PDB file of N, CA and C in Angstrom:
ATOM      1  N   UNK J  27       3.528   2.361  32.087  1.00  0.00           N
ATOM      2  CA  UNK J  27       5.060   2.588  31.043  1.00  0.00           C
ATOM      3  C   UNK J  27       5.882   3.154  31.992  1.00  0.00           C
ATOM      4  N   UNK J  28       6.824   2.505  33.096  1.00  0.00           N
ATOM      5  CA  UNK J  28       8.004   2.679  33.891  1.00  0.00           C
ATOM      6  C   UNK J  28       8.528   4.073  34.243  1.00  0.00           C
ATOM      7  N   UNK J  29       8.654   4.569  35.178  1.00  0.00           N
ATOM      8  CA  UNK J  29       9.423   5.909  35.379  1.00  0.00           C
ATOM      9  C   UNK J  29      10.921   6.202  34.265  1.00  0.00           C
ATOM     10  N   UNK J  30      11.247   4.878  34.330  1.00  0.00           N
ATOM     11  CA  UNK J  30      12.767   5.097  33.983  1.00  0.00           C
ATOM     12  C   UNK J  30      12.490   4.690  31.765  1.00  0.00           C
ATOM     13  N   UNK J  31      11.420   4.531  31.684  1.00  0.00           N
ATOM     14  CA  UNK J  31      11.170   4.672  30.195  1.00  0.00           C
ATOM     15  C   UNK J  31      10.783   5.789  29.676  1.00  0.00           C
ATOM     16  N   UNK J  32       9.916   6.546  30.518  1.00  0.00           N
ATOM     17  CA  UNK J  32       9.512   7.424  30.317  1.00  0.00           C
ATOM     18  C   UNK J  32      10.864   8.766  29.740  1.00  0.00           C
ATOM     19  N   UNK J  33      11.588   8.418  31.340  1.00  0.00           N
ATOM     20  CA  UNK J  33      12.916   9.244  31.161  1.00  0.00           C
ATOM     21  C   UNK J  33      13.698   9.267  30.114  1.00  0.00           C
ATOM     22  N   UNK J  34      13.672   7.733  29.463  1.00  0.00           N
ATOM     23  CA  UNK J  34      14.572   7.421  28.634  1.00  0.00           C
ATOM     24  C   UNK J  34      14.146   7.835  27.155  1.00  0.00           C
ATOM     25  N   UNK J  35      12.937   8.392  27.191  1.00  0.00           N
ATOM     26  CA  UNK J  35      12.055   8.709  25.909  1.00  0.00           C
ATOM     27  C   UNK J  35      12.989   9.998  25.152  1.00  0.00           C
ATOM     28  N   UNK J  36      13.402   9.991  23.699  1.00  0.00           N
ATOM     29  CA  UNK J  36      13.926  11.006  23.043  1.00  0.00           C
ATOM     30  C   UNK J  36      12.822  12.334  23.323  1.00  0.00           C
ATOM     31  N   UNK J  37      13.246  13.609  23.029  1.00  0.00           N
ATOM     32  CA  UNK J  37      12.654  14.518  23.409  1.00  0.00           C
ATOM     33  C   UNK J  37      12.175  14.954  22.234  1.00  0.00           C
ATOM     34  N   UNK J  38      12.393  14.303  20.864  1.00  0.00           N
ATOM     35  CA  UNK J  38      11.764  14.791  19.788  1.00  0.00           C
ATOM     36  C   UNK J  38      11.135  13.746  19.130  1.00  0.00           C
ATOM     37  N   UNK J  39      11.103  12.282  20.184  1.00  0.00           N
ATOM     38  CA  UNK J  39      10.230  11.557  19.564  1.00  0.00           C
ATOM     39  C   UNK J  39      10.376  10.956  18.031  1.00  0.00           C
ATOM     40  N   UNK J  40      12.079  11.181  17.876  1.00  0.00           N
ATOM     41  CA  UNK J  40      12.045  10.952  16.714  1.00  0.00           C
ATOM     42  C   UNK J  40      12.576   9.269  16.464  1.00  0.00           C
ATOM     43  N   UNK J  41      12.346   8.300  17.283  1.00  0.00           N
ATOM     44  CA  UNK J  41      11.948   7.157  17.381  1.00  0.00           C
ATOM     45  C   UNK J  41      10.809   6.853  16.521  1.00  0.00           C
ATOM     46  N   UNK J  42      10.051   7.664  16.997  1.00  0.00           N
ATOM     47  CA  UNK J  42       8.329   7.200  16.023  1.00  0.00           C
ATOM     48  C   UNK J  42       8.527   6.920  14.516  1.00  0.00           C
ATOM     49  N   UNK J  43       9.317   7.898  13.826  1.00  0.00           N
ATOM     50  CA  UNK J  43       9.695   7.565  12.607  1.00  0.00           C
ATOM     51  C   UNK J  43       9.839   6.215  12.281  1.00  0.00           C
ATOM     52  N   UNK J  44      10.776   6.014  13.089  1.00  0.00           N
ATOM     53  CA  UNK J  44      11.387   4.326  12.372  1.00  0.00           C
ATOM     54  C   UNK J  44      10.449   3.132  13.152  1.00  0.00           C
ATOM     55  N   UNK J  45       9.320   3.207  13.935  1.00  0.00           N
ATOM     56  CA  UNK J  45       8.315   2.086  13.950  1.00  0.00           C
ATOM     57  C   UNK J  45       7.733   1.633  13.103  1.00  0.00           C
ATOM     58  N   UNK J  46       7.183   0.554  13.304  1.00  0.00           N
ATOM     59  CA  UNK J  46       6.168  -0.391  12.223  1.00  0.00           C
ATOM     60  C   UNK J  46       5.013  -0.153  12.773  1.00  0.00           C
ATOM     61  N   UNK J  47       4.118  -0.472  12.136  1.00  0.00           N
ATOM     62  CA  UNK J  47       2.966   0.235  12.633  1.00  0.00           C
ATOM     63  C   UNK J  47       2.492  -0.769  14.243  1.00  0.00           C
ATOM     64  N   UNK J  48       3.070  -2.079  14.110  1.00  0.00           N
ATOM     65  CA  UNK J  48       2.654  -2.821  15.000  1.00  0.00           C
ATOM     66  C   UNK J  48       3.117  -2.267  16.346  1.00  0.00           C
ATOM     67  N   UNK J  49       4.536  -1.958  16.140  1.00  0.00           N
ATOM     68  CA  UNK J  49       5.302  -1.152  17.093  1.00  0.00           C
ATOM     69  C   UNK J  49       4.766  -0.073  17.780  1.00  0.00           C
ATOM     70  N   UNK J  50       4.730   1.033  16.985  1.00  0.00           N
ATOM     71  CA  UNK J  50       3.602   2.052  17.273  1.00  0.00           C
ATOM     72  C   UNK J  50       2.301   1.936  17.806  1.00  0.00           C
ATOM     73  N   UNK J  51       1.564   0.863  17.653  1.00  0.00           N
ATOM     74  CA  UNK J  51       0.385   0.545  17.648  1.00  0.00           C
ATOM     75  C   UNK J  51       0.417  -0.079  19.590  1.00  0.00           C
ATOM     76  N   UNK J  52       1.257  -0.964  19.552  1.00  0.00           N
ATOM     77  CA  UNK J  52       1.587  -1.507  20.956  1.00  0.00           C
ATOM     78  C   UNK J  52       2.155  -0.557  21.747  1.00  0.00           C
ATOM     79  N   UNK J  53       3.034   0.511  21.475  1.00  0.00           N
ATOM     80  CA  UNK J  53       3.346   1.717  22.385  1.00  0.00           C
ATOM     81  C   UNK J  53       2.381   2.582  22.932  1.00  0.00           C
ATOM     82  N   UNK J  54       1.385   2.897  21.717  1.00  0.00           N
ATOM     83  CA  UNK J  54       0.220   3.718  21.925  1.00  0.00           C
ATOM     84  C   UNK J  54      -0.596   2.987  22.808  1.00  0.00           C
ATOM     85  N   UNK J  55      -0.867   1.778  23.084  1.00  0.00           N
ATOM     86  CA  UNK J  55      -1.389   0.947  23.974  1.00  0.00           C
ATOM     87  C   UNK J  55      -1.485   0.628  25.142  1.00  0.00           C
ATOM     88  N   UNK J  56       0.275   0.983  25.422  1.00  0.00           N
ATOM     89  CA  UNK J  56       0.661   1.027  26.631  1.00  0.00           C
ATOM     90  C   UNK J  56       0.739   2.662  27.238  1.00  0.00           C
ATOM     91  N   UNK J  57       0.874   3.430  26.240  1.00  0.00           N
ATOM     92  CA  UNK J  57       0.535   4.590  26.940  1.00  0.00           C
ATOM     93  C   UNK J  57      -1.171   4.877  27.327  1.00  0.00           C
ATOM     94  N   UNK J  58      -2.016   4.379  26.324  1.00  0.00           N
ATOM     95  CA  UNK J  58      -3.549   4.239  26.986  1.00  0.00           C
ATOM     96  C   UNK J  58      -3.998   3.629  28.305  1.00  0.00           C
ATOM     97  N   UNK J  59      -2.874   2.595  28.419  1.00  0.00           N
ATOM     98  CA  UNK J  59      -3.151   1.646  29.740  1.00  0.00           C
ATOM     99  C   UNK J  59      -2.767   2.336  31.404  1.00  0.00           C
ATOM    100  N   UNK J  60      -1.536   3.384  30.701  1.00  0.00           N
ATOM    101  CA  UNK J  60      -0.732   3.804  31.447  1.00  0.00           C
ATOM    102  C   UNK J  60      -1.472   4.762  32.135  1.00  0.00           C
ATOM    103  N   UNK J  61      -2.151   5.685  30.847  1.00  0.00           N
ATOM    104  CA  UNK J  61      -3.112   7.038  31.677  1.00  0.00           C
ATOM    105  C   UNK J  61      -4.704   6.610  31.806  1.00  0.00           C
ATOM    106  N   UNK J  62      -4.826   5.842  31.798  1.00  0.00           N
ATOM    107  CA  UNK J  62      -5.997   4.942  32.331  1.00  0.00           C
ATOM    108  C   UNK J  62      -5.989   4.436  33.666  1.00  0.00           C
ATOM    109  N   UNK J  63      -4.869   3.979  34.085  1.00  0.00           N
ATOM    110  CA  UNK J  63      -4.568   3.703  35.306  1.00  0.00           C
ATOM    111  C   UNK J  63      -4.290   4.966  36.494  1.00  0.00           C
ATOM    112  N   UNK J  64      -4.357   5.710  35.795  1.00  0.00           N
ATOM    113  CA  UNK J  64      -3.810   7.362  36.431  1.00  0.00           C
ATOM    114  C   UNK J  64      -3.090   7.331  37.388  1.00  0.00           C
ATOM    115  N   UNK J  65      -1.575   6.129  37.317  1.00  0.00           N
ATOM    116  CA  UNK J  65      -1.342   6.803  38.358  1.00  0.00           C
ATOM    117  C   UNK J  65       0.385   7.195  38.152  1.00  0.00           C
ATOM    118  N   UNK J  66       0.169   7.769  36.705  1.00  0.00           N
ATOM    119  CA  UNK J  66       1.688   8.493  36.540  1.00  0.00           C
ATOM    120  C   UNK J  66       1.238  10.068  36.783  1.00  0.00           C
ATOM    121  N   UNK J  67       1.959  10.710  37.341  1.00  0.00           N
ATOM    122  CA  UNK J  67       2.324  12.074  37.965  1.00  0.00           C
ATOM    123  C   UNK J  67       1.949  13.032  36.213  1.00  0.00           C
ATOM    124  N   UNK J  68       1.226  14.053  36.972  1.00  0.00           N
ATOM    125  CA  UNK J  68       0.756  14.857  35.675  1.00  0.00           C
ATOM    126  C   UNK J  68       1.682  15.397  34.328  1.00  0.00           C
ATOM    127  N   UNK J  69       2.754  16.210  35.040  1.00  0.00           N
ATOM    128  CA  UNK J  69       3.663  16.124  34.275  1.00  0.00           C
ATOM    129  C   UNK J  69       4.106  15.186  33.543  1.00  0.00           C
ATOM    130  N   UNK J  70       3.929  14.139  33.516  1.00  0.00           N
ATOM    131  CA  UNK J  70       4.488  12.770  33.223  1.00  0.00           C
ATOM    132  C   UNK J  70       3.438  12.389  32.030  1.00  0.00           C
ATOM    133  N   UNK J  71       2.236  12.665  32.959  1.00  0.00           N
ATOM    134  CA  UNK J  71       1.068  12.547  31.737  1.00  0.00           C
ATOM    135  C   UNK J  71       0.972  13.172  30.751  1.00  0.00           C
ATOM    136  N   UNK J  72       0.895  14.343  30.756  1.00  0.00           N
ATOM    137  CA  UNK J  72       1.150  15.131  29.715  1.00  0.00           C
ATOM    138  C   UNK J  72       2.528  14.638  28.775  1.00  0.00           C
ATOM    139  N   UNK J  73       3.337  14.430  29.129  1.00  0.00           N
ATOM    140  CA  UNK J  73       4.357  14.402  28.207  1.00  0.00           C
ATOM    141  C   UNK J  73       3.801  12.744  27.291  1.00  0.00           C
ATOM    142  N   UNK J  74       3.849  12.118  28.117  1.00  0.00           N
ATOM    143  CA  UNK J  74       3.386  10.435  27.411  1.00  0.00           C
ATOM    144  C   UNK J  74       2.043  10.746  26.425  1.00  0.00           C
ATOM    145  N   UNK J  75       1.093  11.336  27.212  1.00  0.00           N
ATOM    146  CA  UNK J  75       0.072  11.856  26.164  1.00  0.00           C
ATOM    147  C   UNK J  75       0.336  12.538  24.782  1.00  0.00           C
ATOM    148  N   UNK J  76       1.390  13.526  25.050  1.00  0.00           N
ATOM    149  CA  UNK J  76       1.921  14.254  23.773  1.00  0.00           C
ATOM    150  C   UNK J  76       2.462  13.309  22.824  1.00  0.00           C
ATOM    151  N   UNK J  77       3.083  12.246  23.282  1.00  0.00           N
ATOM    152  CA  UNK J  77       3.626  11.272  22.649  1.00  0.00           C
ATOM    153  C   UNK J  77       2.875  10.436  22.035  1.00  0.00           C
ATOM    154  N   UNK J  78       2.112   9.945  22.822  1.00  0.00           N
ATOM    155  CA  UNK J  78       0.368   8.950  22.717  1.00  0.00           C
ATOM    156  C   UNK J  78       0.213   9.489  20.827  1.00  0.00           C
ATOM    157  N   UNK J  79       0.011  11.085  21.196  1.00  0.00           N
ATOM    158  CA  UNK J  79      -0.809  11.875  19.794  1.00  0.00           C
ATOM    159  C   UNK J  79       0.147  11.717  18.683  1.00  0.00           C
ATOM    160  N   UNK J  80       1.580  11.601  18.792  1.00  0.00           N
ATOM    161  CA  UNK J  80       2.484  11.342  17.598  1.00  0.00           C
ATOM    162  C   UNK J  80       2.101   9.866  17.094  1.00  0.00           C
ATOM    163  N   UNK J  81       2.005   9.396  18.041  1.00  0.00           N
ATOM    164  CA  UNK J  81       2.352   7.219  17.864  1.00  0.00           C
ATOM    165  C   UNK J  81       1.194   7.259  16.991  1.00  0.00           C
ATOM    166  N   UNK J  82      -0.374   7.944  17.406  1.00  0.00           N
ATOM    167  CA  UNK J  82      -1.324   7.968  16.591  1.00  0.00           C
ATOM    168  C   UNK J  82      -1.315   8.215  15.075  1.00  0.00           C
ATOM    169  N   UNK J  83      -0.616   9.471  15.051  1.00  0.00           N
ATOM    170  CA  UNK J  83      -0.376   9.983  13.781  1.00  0.00           C
ATOM    171  C   UNK J  83       0.446   9.096  13.138  1.00  0.00           C
ATOM    172  N   UNK J  84       1.284   8.803  13.722  1.00  0.00           N
ATOM    173  CA  UNK J  84       2.213   7.913  12.812  1.00  0.00           C
ATOM    174  C   UNK J  84       1.518   6.444  12.179  1.00  0.00           C
ATOM    175  N   UNK J  85       0.528   5.549  12.952  1.00  0.00           N
ATOM    176  CA  UNK J  85      -0.356   4.747  12.506  1.00  0.00           C
ATOM    177  C   UNK J  85      -1.152   5.177  11.835  1.00  0.00           C
ATOM    178  N   UNK J  86      -1.657   6.333  11.568  1.00  0.00           N
ATOM    179  CA  UNK J  86      -2.723   6.923  10.720  1.00  0.00           C
ATOM    180  C   UNK J  86      -2.016   6.819   9.487  1.00  0.00           C
ATOM    181  N   UNK J  87      -0.776   7.378   9.473  1.00  0.00           N
ATOM    182  CA  UNK J  87      -0.105   7.710   7.990  1.00  0.00           C
ATOM    183  C   UNK J  87       0.595   6.420   7.744  1.00  0.00           C
ATOM    184  N   UNK J  88       0.763   5.427   8.847  1.00  0.00           N
ATOM    185  CA  UNK J  88       0.699   3.378   8.066  1.00  0.00           C
ATOM    186  C   UNK J  88       0.031   3.355   7.161  1.00  0.00           C
ATOM    187  N   UNK J  89      -1.073   3.427   8.077  1.00  0.00           N
ATOM    188  CA  UNK J  89      -2.345   2.832   7.708  1.00  0.00           C
ATOM    189  C   UNK J  89      -2.631   3.020   6.214  1.00  0.00           C
ATOM    190  N   UNK J  90      -3.210   4.491   6.410  1.00  0.00           N
ATOM    191  CA  UNK J  90      -3.436   4.968   4.662  1.00  0.00           C
ATOM    192  C   UNK J  90      -2.358   4.592   3.679  1.00  0.00           C
ATOM    193  N   UNK J  91      -1.206   4.881   3.962  1.00  0.00           N
ATOM    194  CA  UNK J  91      -0.052   4.646   3.220  1.00  0.00           C
ATOM    195  C   UNK J  91      -0.405   2.652   2.294  1.00  0.00           C
ATOM    196  N   UNK J  92      -0.849   1.779   3.452  1.00  0.00           N
ATOM    197  CA  UNK J  92      -0.956   0.653   3.349  1.00  0.00           C
ATOM    198  C   UNK J  92      -2.339   0.212   2.269  1.00  0.00           C
ATOM    199  N   UNK J  93      -3.567   1.219   2.890  1.00  0.00           N
ATOM    200  CA  UNK J  93      -4.876   1.122   2.220  1.00  0.00           C
ATOM    201  C   UNK J  93      -4.692   1.871   0.600  1.00  0.00           C
ATOM    202  N   UNK J  94      -3.538   2.545   0.339  1.00  0.00           N
ATOM    203  CA  UNK J  94      -3.611   2.985  -0.855  1.00  0.00           C
ATOM    204  C   UNK J  94      -3.065   1.739  -2.004  1.00  0.00           C
ATOM    205  N   UNK J  95      -2.154   1.215  -1.275  1.00  0.00           N
ATOM    206  CA  UNK J  95      -1.285  -0.148  -2.287  1.00  0.00           C
ATOM    207  C   UNK J  95      -2.230  -1.010  -2.512  1.00  0.00           C
ATOM    208  N   UNK J  96      -3.777  -0.951  -1.544  1.00  0.00           N
ATOM    209  CA  UNK J  96      -4.468  -2.226  -1.864  1.00  0.00           C
ATOM    210  C   UNK J  96      -5.128  -2.091  -3.309  1.00  0.00           C
ATOM    211  N   UNK J  97      -5.275  -3.068  -4.227  1.00  0.00           N
ATOM    212  CA  UNK J  97      -5.947  -2.875  -5.036  1.00  0.00           C
ATOM    213  C   UNK J  97      -7.208  -3.926  -5.390  1.00  0.00           C
ATOM    214  N   UNK J  98      -8.152  -3.808  -5.866  1.00  0.00           N
ATOM    215  CA  UNK J  98      -8.647  -5.206  -6.393  1.00  0.00           C
ATOM    216  C   UNK J  98      -8.689  -5.508  -7.805  1.00  0.00           C
ATOM    217  N   UNK J  99      -9.004  -6.809  -7.958  1.00  0.00           N
ATOM    218  CA  UNK J  99      -8.234  -7.212  -9.565  1.00  0.00           C
ATOM    219  C   UNK J  99      -9.697  -6.756 -10.398  1.00  0.00           C
ATOM    220  N   UNK J 100      -9.932  -6.049 -11.525  1.00  0.00           N
ATOM    221  CA  UNK J 100     -10.894  -6.115 -12.306  1.00  0.00           C
ATOM    222  C   UNK J 100     -11.062  -7.259 -13.220  1.00  0.00           C
ATOM    223  N   UNK J 101     -12.233  -7.443 -13.392  1.00  0.00           N
ATOM    224  CA  UNK J 101     -12.604  -8.616 -14.247  1.00  0.00           C
ATOM    225  C   UNK J 101     -13.428  -8.327 -15.231  1.00  0.00           C
ATOM    226  N   UNK J 102     -13.593  -8.950 -16.883  1.00  0.00           N
ATOM    227  CA  UNK J 102     -13.908  -8.491 -17.964  1.00  0.00           C
ATOM    228  C   UNK J 102     -15.434  -9.488 -17.465  1.00  0.00           C
ATOM    229  N   UNK J 103     -15.898  -9.149 -18.705  1.00  0.00           N
ATOM    230  CA  UNK J 103     -17.362 -10.417 -19.123  1.00  0.00           C
ATOM    231  C   UNK J 103     -17.408 -11.641 -18.622  1.00  0.00           C
ATOM    232  N   UNK J 104     -15.986 -11.812 -19.080  1.00  0.00           N
ATOM    233  CA  UNK J 104     -16.082 -13.529 -19.546  1.00  0.00           C
ATOM    234  C   UNK J 104     -15.184 -13.759 -17.670  1.00  0.00           C
ATOM    235  N   UNK J 105     -15.170 -13.164 -17.168  1.00  0.00           N
ATOM    236  CA  UNK J 105     -14.664 -13.497 -15.837  1.00  0.00           C
ATOM    237  C   UNK J 105     -13.316 -13.545 -15.675  1.00  0.00           C
ATOM    238  N   UNK J 106     -12.539 -13.213 -16.885  1.00  0.00           N
ATOM    239  CA  UNK J 106     -10.911 -12.914 -16.755  1.00  0.00           C
ATOM    240  C   UNK J 106     -10.522 -11.907 -16.268  1.00  0.00           C
ATOM    241  N   UNK J 107      -9.339 -11.975 -15.176  1.00  0.00           N
ATOM    242  CA  UNK J 107      -8.660 -10.773 -14.856  1.00  0.00           C
ATOM    243  C   UNK J 107      -8.194  -9.595 -16.183  1.00  0.00           C
ATOM    244  N   UNK J 108      -8.658  -8.047 -16.458  1.00  0.00           N
ATOM    245  CA  UNK J 108      -8.310  -7.135 -17.206  1.00  0.00           C
ATOM    246  C   UNK J 108      -7.938  -5.880 -16.308  1.00  0.00           C
ATOM    247  N   UNK J 109      -7.443  -6.302 -15.273  1.00  0.00           N
ATOM    248  CA  UNK J 109      -6.412  -5.357 -14.553  1.00  0.00           C
ATOM    249  C   UNK J 109      -6.683  -4.835 -13.288  1.00  0.00           C
ATOM    250  N   UNK J 110      -6.323  -4.057 -12.512  1.00  0.00           N
ATOM    251  CA  UNK J 110      -6.390  -3.795 -11.158  1.00  0.00           C
ATOM    252  C   UNK J 110      -7.504  -2.142 -11.289  1.00  0.00           C
ATOM    253  N   UNK J 111      -7.755  -1.576 -10.113  1.00  0.00           N
ATOM    254  CA  UNK J 111      -8.462  -0.836  -9.378  1.00  0.00           C
ATOM    255  C   UNK J 111      -8.074  -0.482  -8.152  1.00  0.00           C
ATOM    256  N   UNK J 112      -8.452   0.563  -7.850  1.00  0.00           N
ATOM    257  CA  UNK J 112      -8.135   0.915  -6.114  1.00  0.00           C
ATOM    258  C   UNK J 112      -9.408   0.056  -5.493  1.00  0.00           C
ATOM    259  N   UNK J 113      -9.201  -0.538  -4.918  1.00  0.00           N
ATOM    260  CA  UNK J 113     -10.125  -1.175  -3.660  1.00  0.00           C
ATOM    261  C   UNK J 113     -11.243  -0.214  -2.906  1.00  0.00           C
ATOM    262  N   UNK J 114     -12.410  -0.358  -3.247  1.00  0.00           N
ATOM    263  CA  UNK J 114     -13.463   0.738  -2.409  1.00  0.00           C
ATOM    264  C   UNK J 114     -14.089  -0.122  -1.419  1.00  0.00           C
ATOM    265  N   UNK J 115     -13.532   0.324   0.126  1.00  0.00           N
ATOM    266  CA  UNK J 115     -13.660  -0.261   1.172  1.00  0.00           C
ATOM    267  C   UNK J 115     -15.423  -0.107   1.537  1.00  0.00           C
ATOM    268  N   UNK J 116     -16.293   0.582   1.089  1.00  0.00           N
ATOM    269  CA  UNK J 116     -17.649   0.481   1.031  1.00  0.00           C
ATOM    270  C   UNK J 116     -18.207  -0.666   0.269  1.00  0.00           C
TER     271      UNK J 116
END
């Protein structure tokens, strides 16, 4: 993450709430890469780490919401659709 990109981040991270899952995940991946390289000063590392936590939480919420919407079709004994039920991932 470039220094000017870090400096331009909103102080309250309000932009995260408007991000799609893909946007938030891409931003989180950039942060992880920057932190792994270790070339970001400590104060900026702390700031982007905190932003990364918020991005992760946002991704978790979006994923959970998507999972709640996924249902599987129930079939009756004749193999005909008879409704839906929550998808059990196990």
